[in-house]
XYZ file of C-alpha atoms in Angstrom:
341
model
C 84.139 85.966 110.037
C 84.748 82.539 112.534
C 87.685 82.788 114.916
C 90.556 79.920 116.052
C 90.346 79.006 119.187
C 93.422 79.471 120.138
C 92.763 83.308 119.328
C 89.879 83.328 121.492
C 93.082 82.521 124.311
C 95.191 85.482 123.583
C 94.886 88.902 122.074
C 94.005 89.599 119.390
C 94.294 91.920 116.665
C 91.947 92.491 113.806
C 93.230 95.472 110.410
C 90.314 96.812 108.472
C 91.258 99.193 105.223
C 88.060 99.635 102.517
C 89.500 101.706 100.304
C 86.710 103.675 97.159
C 89.108 103.993 93.636
C 85.849 104.898 91.188
C 84.069 107.347 92.829
C 84.431 109.438 96.339
C 82.004 108.813 99.256
C 79.055 111.308 99.702
C 78.616 113.200 103.101
C 76.054 111.183 103.305
C 78.143 107.491 102.562
C 80.534 108.478 105.265
C 78.219 109.352 108.238
C 76.235 105.976 106.981
C 79.976 104.363 107.843
C 80.989 106.249 110.783
C 77.519 104.063 112.564
C 79.200 101.391 112.365
C 82.325 102.843 113.844
C 83.162 106.157 116.131
C 86.674 105.505 116.394
C 87.334 104.288 112.462
C 89.074 106.501 109.893
C 87.188 107.634 107.911
C 87.514 109.654 104.361
C 85.921 110.207 101.398
C 87.932 107.343 99.283
C 89.087 104.901 102.997
C 87.666 103.399 106.298
C 90.854 102.577 108.177
C 89.708 100.468 111.913
C 92.061 97.601 113.757
C 90.087 95.441 116.673
C 91.708 94.148 119.545
C 88.319 93.175 121.014
C 85.473 92.732 119.076
C 84.491 93.048 116.082
C 83.413 94.986 112.848
C 79.771 95.408 112.790
C 79.418 95.250 109.188
C 79.388 92.805 107.189
C 82.681 93.546 105.053
C 80.199 91.568 101.185
C 77.213 94.709 102.062
C 80.087 97.366 102.698
C 81.803 96.357 99.099
C 78.832 96.032 97.687
C 77.215 98.977 98.317
C 80.189 101.408 99.040
C 83.912 100.169 98.231
C 85.944 98.798 94.952
C 89.141 97.234 97.318
C 88.849 95.672 100.744
C 91.681 94.579 103.235
C 91.874 91.899 106.448
C 94.231 90.791 108.822
C 93.697 89.176 111.373
C 96.813 87.753 114.275
C 94.969 84.466 114.606
C 96.655 84.267 110.172
C 93.687 85.000 108.433
C 94.686 87.177 105.041
C 91.037 88.383 102.904
C 91.126 90.241 100.096
C 87.957 91.458 97.740
C 88.729 93.572 94.821
C 85.277 94.676 92.530
C 85.501 95.846 88.977
C 82.634 96.587 86.900
C 81.274 93.501 84.577
C 82.221 95.514 81.542
C 85.502 95.795 82.277
C 85.680 91.889 84.488
C 83.541 88.636 83.246
C 82.039 86.504 85.645
C 82.515 83.609 83.728
C 86.382 83.738 83.360
C 86.298 85.018 86.852
C 84.828 82.016 88.205
C 86.965 79.962 85.967
C 89.864 80.406 88.357
C 87.847 81.511 91.444
C 86.715 77.810 92.400
C 86.602 77.129 95.975
C 85.608 78.717 98.826
C 89.280 80.488 100.234
C 88.265 81.894 95.985
C 85.189 83.301 95.110
C 83.864 85.521 92.946
C 79.821 86.773 92.039
C 77.670 90.000 90.450
C 76.113 92.125 92.122
C 73.916 94.369 89.882
C 76.638 96.098 87.177
C 79.745 94.864 89.478
C 81.789 91.077 89.566
C 83.565 91.071 93.294
C 86.339 88.536 94.169
C 86.673 86.743 96.846
C 90.241 85.709 98.165
C 91.159 84.043 102.130
C 94.303 83.094 102.798
C 94.276 81.249 105.837
C 98.008 79.797 108.447
C 97.858 79.737 111.945
C 101.214 77.921 112.277
C 102.045 80.935 114.236
C 101.892 84.353 115.858
C 101.867 87.019 112.909
C 102.997 90.655 113.597
C 101.526 92.105 110.556
C 99.748 95.730 111.425
C 98.115 95.377 107.731
C 99.309 99.064 107.019
C 100.655 99.432 104.136
C 99.522 96.053 101.915
C 96.163 97.490 100.117
C 97.917 100.521 98.397
C 100.477 97.825 97.110
C 98.055 95.523 95.508
C 94.936 97.815 94.320
C 96.736 98.334 90.855
C 96.241 95.322 90.340
C 92.339 95.929 90.471
C 92.995 98.656 87.395
C 95.345 94.964 85.850
C 92.944 92.414 85.895
C 90.318 95.026 84.657
C 92.473 95.934 81.609
C 91.916 92.299 80.575
C 95.653 90.701 82.593
C 94.992 87.496 83.584
C 97.259 87.173 85.921
C 95.498 87.470 89.505
C 93.190 85.416 88.605
C 95.623 82.708 88.039
C 97.431 83.500 91.554
C 93.494 83.116 93.101
C 93.466 79.355 90.609
C 97.323 79.029 92.797
C 96.038 79.637 95.832
C 92.664 77.153 95.738
C 94.969 74.252 94.617
C 97.606 75.319 97.150
C 94.759 75.098 99.920
C 94.097 71.769 99.291
C 90.472 72.439 97.510
C 90.896 70.900 94.642
C 90.618 67.568 93.696
C 94.095 66.208 92.755
C 92.676 65.017 88.681
C 91.672 69.189 88.376
C 93.210 70.859 85.789
C 94.374 74.113 85.531
C 92.643 76.800 83.516
C 94.729 78.450 81.062
C 97.845 80.042 82.205
C 97.391 83.890 80.882
C 101.137 85.150 79.848
C 103.448 87.226 82.297
C 104.076 85.064 84.563
C 107.610 84.742 85.107
C 107.707 87.960 85.593
C 105.177 89.706 88.108
C 104.362 93.621 88.405
C 104.822 94.962 91.459
C 101.623 94.518 92.395
C 101.113 91.395 91.568
C 104.263 90.325 94.025
C 102.567 91.998 96.358
C 98.841 90.706 96.081
C 101.346 86.507 95.762
C 102.893 87.278 98.813
C 99.460 88.512 100.711
C 97.590 85.373 99.433
C 100.914 83.425 100.681
C 100.777 81.508 96.983
C 104.023 79.218 97.786
C 107.794 81.235 95.321
C 107.770 77.466 94.133
C 104.536 76.288 92.685
C 104.754 80.096 91.202
C 108.018 79.106 89.705
C 106.576 76.111 88.358
C 103.552 77.494 86.882
C 104.824 79.792 85.302
C 107.683 77.528 83.225
C 104.485 77.077 80.296
C 103.541 80.825 80.616
C 104.561 82.683 77.726
C 107.074 85.474 78.191
C 105.678 88.379 76.756
C 103.094 89.569 79.545
C 100.027 92.389 78.699
C 102.777 94.939 80.274
C 104.492 94.748 77.119
C 102.849 97.348 74.914
C 105.206 98.397 72.525
C 104.513 102.330 70.899
C 104.236 101.725 67.697
C 101.822 98.503 68.097
C 99.300 101.272 69.864
C 99.978 103.777 67.541
C 98.074 101.264 64.517
C 95.473 99.741 66.903
C 94.529 103.488 67.163
C 95.146 104.254 63.801
C 92.671 102.000 63.019
C 90.096 102.606 65.042
C 86.766 103.720 63.344
C 86.152 107.477 62.760
C 82.940 107.223 64.914
C 85.112 105.385 68.117
C 87.995 107.994 67.778
C 84.750 110.612 68.340
C 82.939 108.703 71.187
C 86.323 108.202 73.237
C 87.550 112.396 72.949
C 83.540 112.972 73.984
C 84.074 110.671 76.734
C 87.594 112.253 77.476
C 86.150 115.972 77.244
C 83.009 115.271 79.872
C 85.958 114.026 82.241
C 83.895 111.881 84.620
C 85.127 108.398 83.323
C 87.196 105.964 85.509
C 87.286 103.451 83.365
C 88.468 105.020 80.105
C 91.586 104.076 80.090
C 91.453 100.933 81.498
C 88.856 100.055 79.047
C 90.488 101.335 76.192
C 93.808 98.742 76.925
C 91.031 96.561 77.085
C 90.290 97.049 73.927
C 93.599 97.190 72.950
C 94.545 93.619 74.175
C 91.545 91.653 73.388
C 93.242 91.302 69.844
C 96.011 89.377 71.566
C 95.251 86.226 72.908
C 95.780 87.358 77.298
C 95.963 83.191 77.435
C 98.200 80.367 76.452
C 95.410 78.173 75.773
C 96.576 76.900 72.226
C 100.174 76.137 72.584
C 100.344 74.898 76.866
C 99.521 70.934 78.112
C 97.375 71.404 81.428
C 98.544 70.723 84.338
C 96.732 68.388 87.334
C 96.410 69.815 90.529
C 98.844 66.798 91.980
C 101.832 67.531 89.388
C 101.589 71.037 89.559
C 102.382 70.673 93.340
C 104.243 67.585 93.021
C 106.949 69.482 90.906
C 106.741 72.628 93.418
C 107.921 70.259 95.357
C 110.350 68.843 93.859
C 111.376 71.988 93.263
C 111.764 73.321 96.872
C 113.693 70.207 97.658
C 116.477 71.001 95.423
C 116.574 74.280 96.049
C 116.961 73.633 99.746
C 119.721 70.948 98.054
C 121.685 73.587 96.976
C 121.589 75.804 99.766
C 121.449 73.519 103.151
C 122.921 70.050 101.595
C 120.144 67.952 102.633
C 116.848 67.115 101.297
C 113.414 67.276 102.508
C 110.346 65.837 101.594
C 107.708 67.667 102.394
C 104.200 67.179 99.614
C 103.193 70.311 99.017
C 99.766 69.917 99.745
C 97.626 72.907 101.292
C 95.620 71.535 104.064
C 96.225 68.693 105.661
C 98.663 68.599 108.452
C 101.912 70.088 105.988
C 103.522 73.128 107.534
C 105.604 73.736 103.625
C 103.490 76.550 102.402
C 104.351 79.998 103.595
C 107.203 79.538 100.286
C 109.426 82.753 102.105
C 106.276 84.805 101.345
C 103.937 84.508 104.177
C 106.011 86.336 106.878
C 107.663 88.975 103.970
C 106.634 92.388 104.891
C 108.341 93.688 102.088
C 105.310 94.681 100.070
C 106.082 94.498 96.503
C 109.293 92.698 96.972
C 110.335 89.196 96.016
C 109.697 86.645 99.239
C 113.118 83.978 98.182
C 116.039 83.988 95.706
C 114.466 82.931 93.202
C 112.525 86.180 92.246
C 114.850 89.068 90.504
C 114.542 91.850 93.357
C 113.767 95.209 90.789
C 116.404 98.009 91.834
C 115.821 100.716 94.745
C 113.392 103.164 93.359
C 112.168 100.329 90.099
C 108.700 100.270 89.645
C 108.379 97.337 87.125
C 108.438 94.247 87.131
C 109.691 91.103 89.314
C 111.375 87.525 87.510
C 110.155 84.544 88.943
C 112.358 82.113 86.894
C 111.910 77.971 87.060
C-alpha cells in the first residue's frame, strides 16, 4: 500500500492480522507463512505482525486468497483496511458488487470464494490504535453476512458515499432491515471504517425495524417442519459427519431466504447528495442543541472536509457506539446497539 509523505517523515507503525476461520492452517502452510516473516506470531488460525520500519513481504490479497478468511490492517498515518472471504454459495458476487462500487469497497471472486476489500483513509491526525482486538470484534459480521444479512454490505456502500467516490446523483442500493439496531460486530465494523454516525442514522431512517437477528422460535420450528424429508436427512447426515463449518450459516440463509432482506419495495431510494446533506443537517442540529452554536460543514469525504469522524474514528471501544445517538447495551450484554435518527 502506498504510504503518504507524512509517514516517511515520522515514526511509522503498521499492524497486520490475518485469521483462518473455516479451517486451520496445516504445517506446510504455516511454514510457507514463516518464510514471509521470522518475527510474526503464527498459529494454526492466525498470522499477526507489526512493523515500525519496512513492510510485509507478502501481498494481503494473495494471502487472503490462499490461506485466510479475515484480514485487518492499521497504519498510524490513518489507513484502516479490512478483508473478508466467504464461500460463493453464501455470498453472491453480484449482490456484493451492488454495494461495493468504488475503490474503497471492492468485491471479487476467487474460485469458489468471494472476497470483500474495504479501506478507510483519514490523515487528519496521529493515530495511536495498536490494532489489537479489532478483528476479533468484527469477524462475527462475516457469518452474519453469510447468513443473508446485508447490513455489512450497506455499510460498505456508505463508506463509498462518505469517501466522495460516488456521483452526487448516484442512488443508494436497497436498504436492508435492522440498520437502526446493529449487532455488536456490525457496530465494530462501522467504527473501524469510521462511518459517520449521523450519516448512518439518516440512512437507517428508511430501514425496517425488524432485522434478520429477530428470529422467532416458532417461525424457525415451523420452517424446519416444512422441510422435505430428503432435505432433513441430508442435513442430519452433514451434522453427523461434523466437517461442515458453514452448515449453521447455510441453514439460517435458507430460512432468511423466505423473507425479503431489503426494503426494496417500499422505501424510496435516496441520492448520495440527499443522504450527505441530511447527515450534515442532523449533525448541525445535534451540535446546536449541545453547544448552542450550529456548524455548517457539508459532509463530503475526500473534498477537503474534516467532519467525517463523527465521533467514531478515534473510538477504541470496539463494538461500542461512537456517539450520543446510539444506545450502549448494559455491561455483559452482547445484543444490538440502537441508532435512531
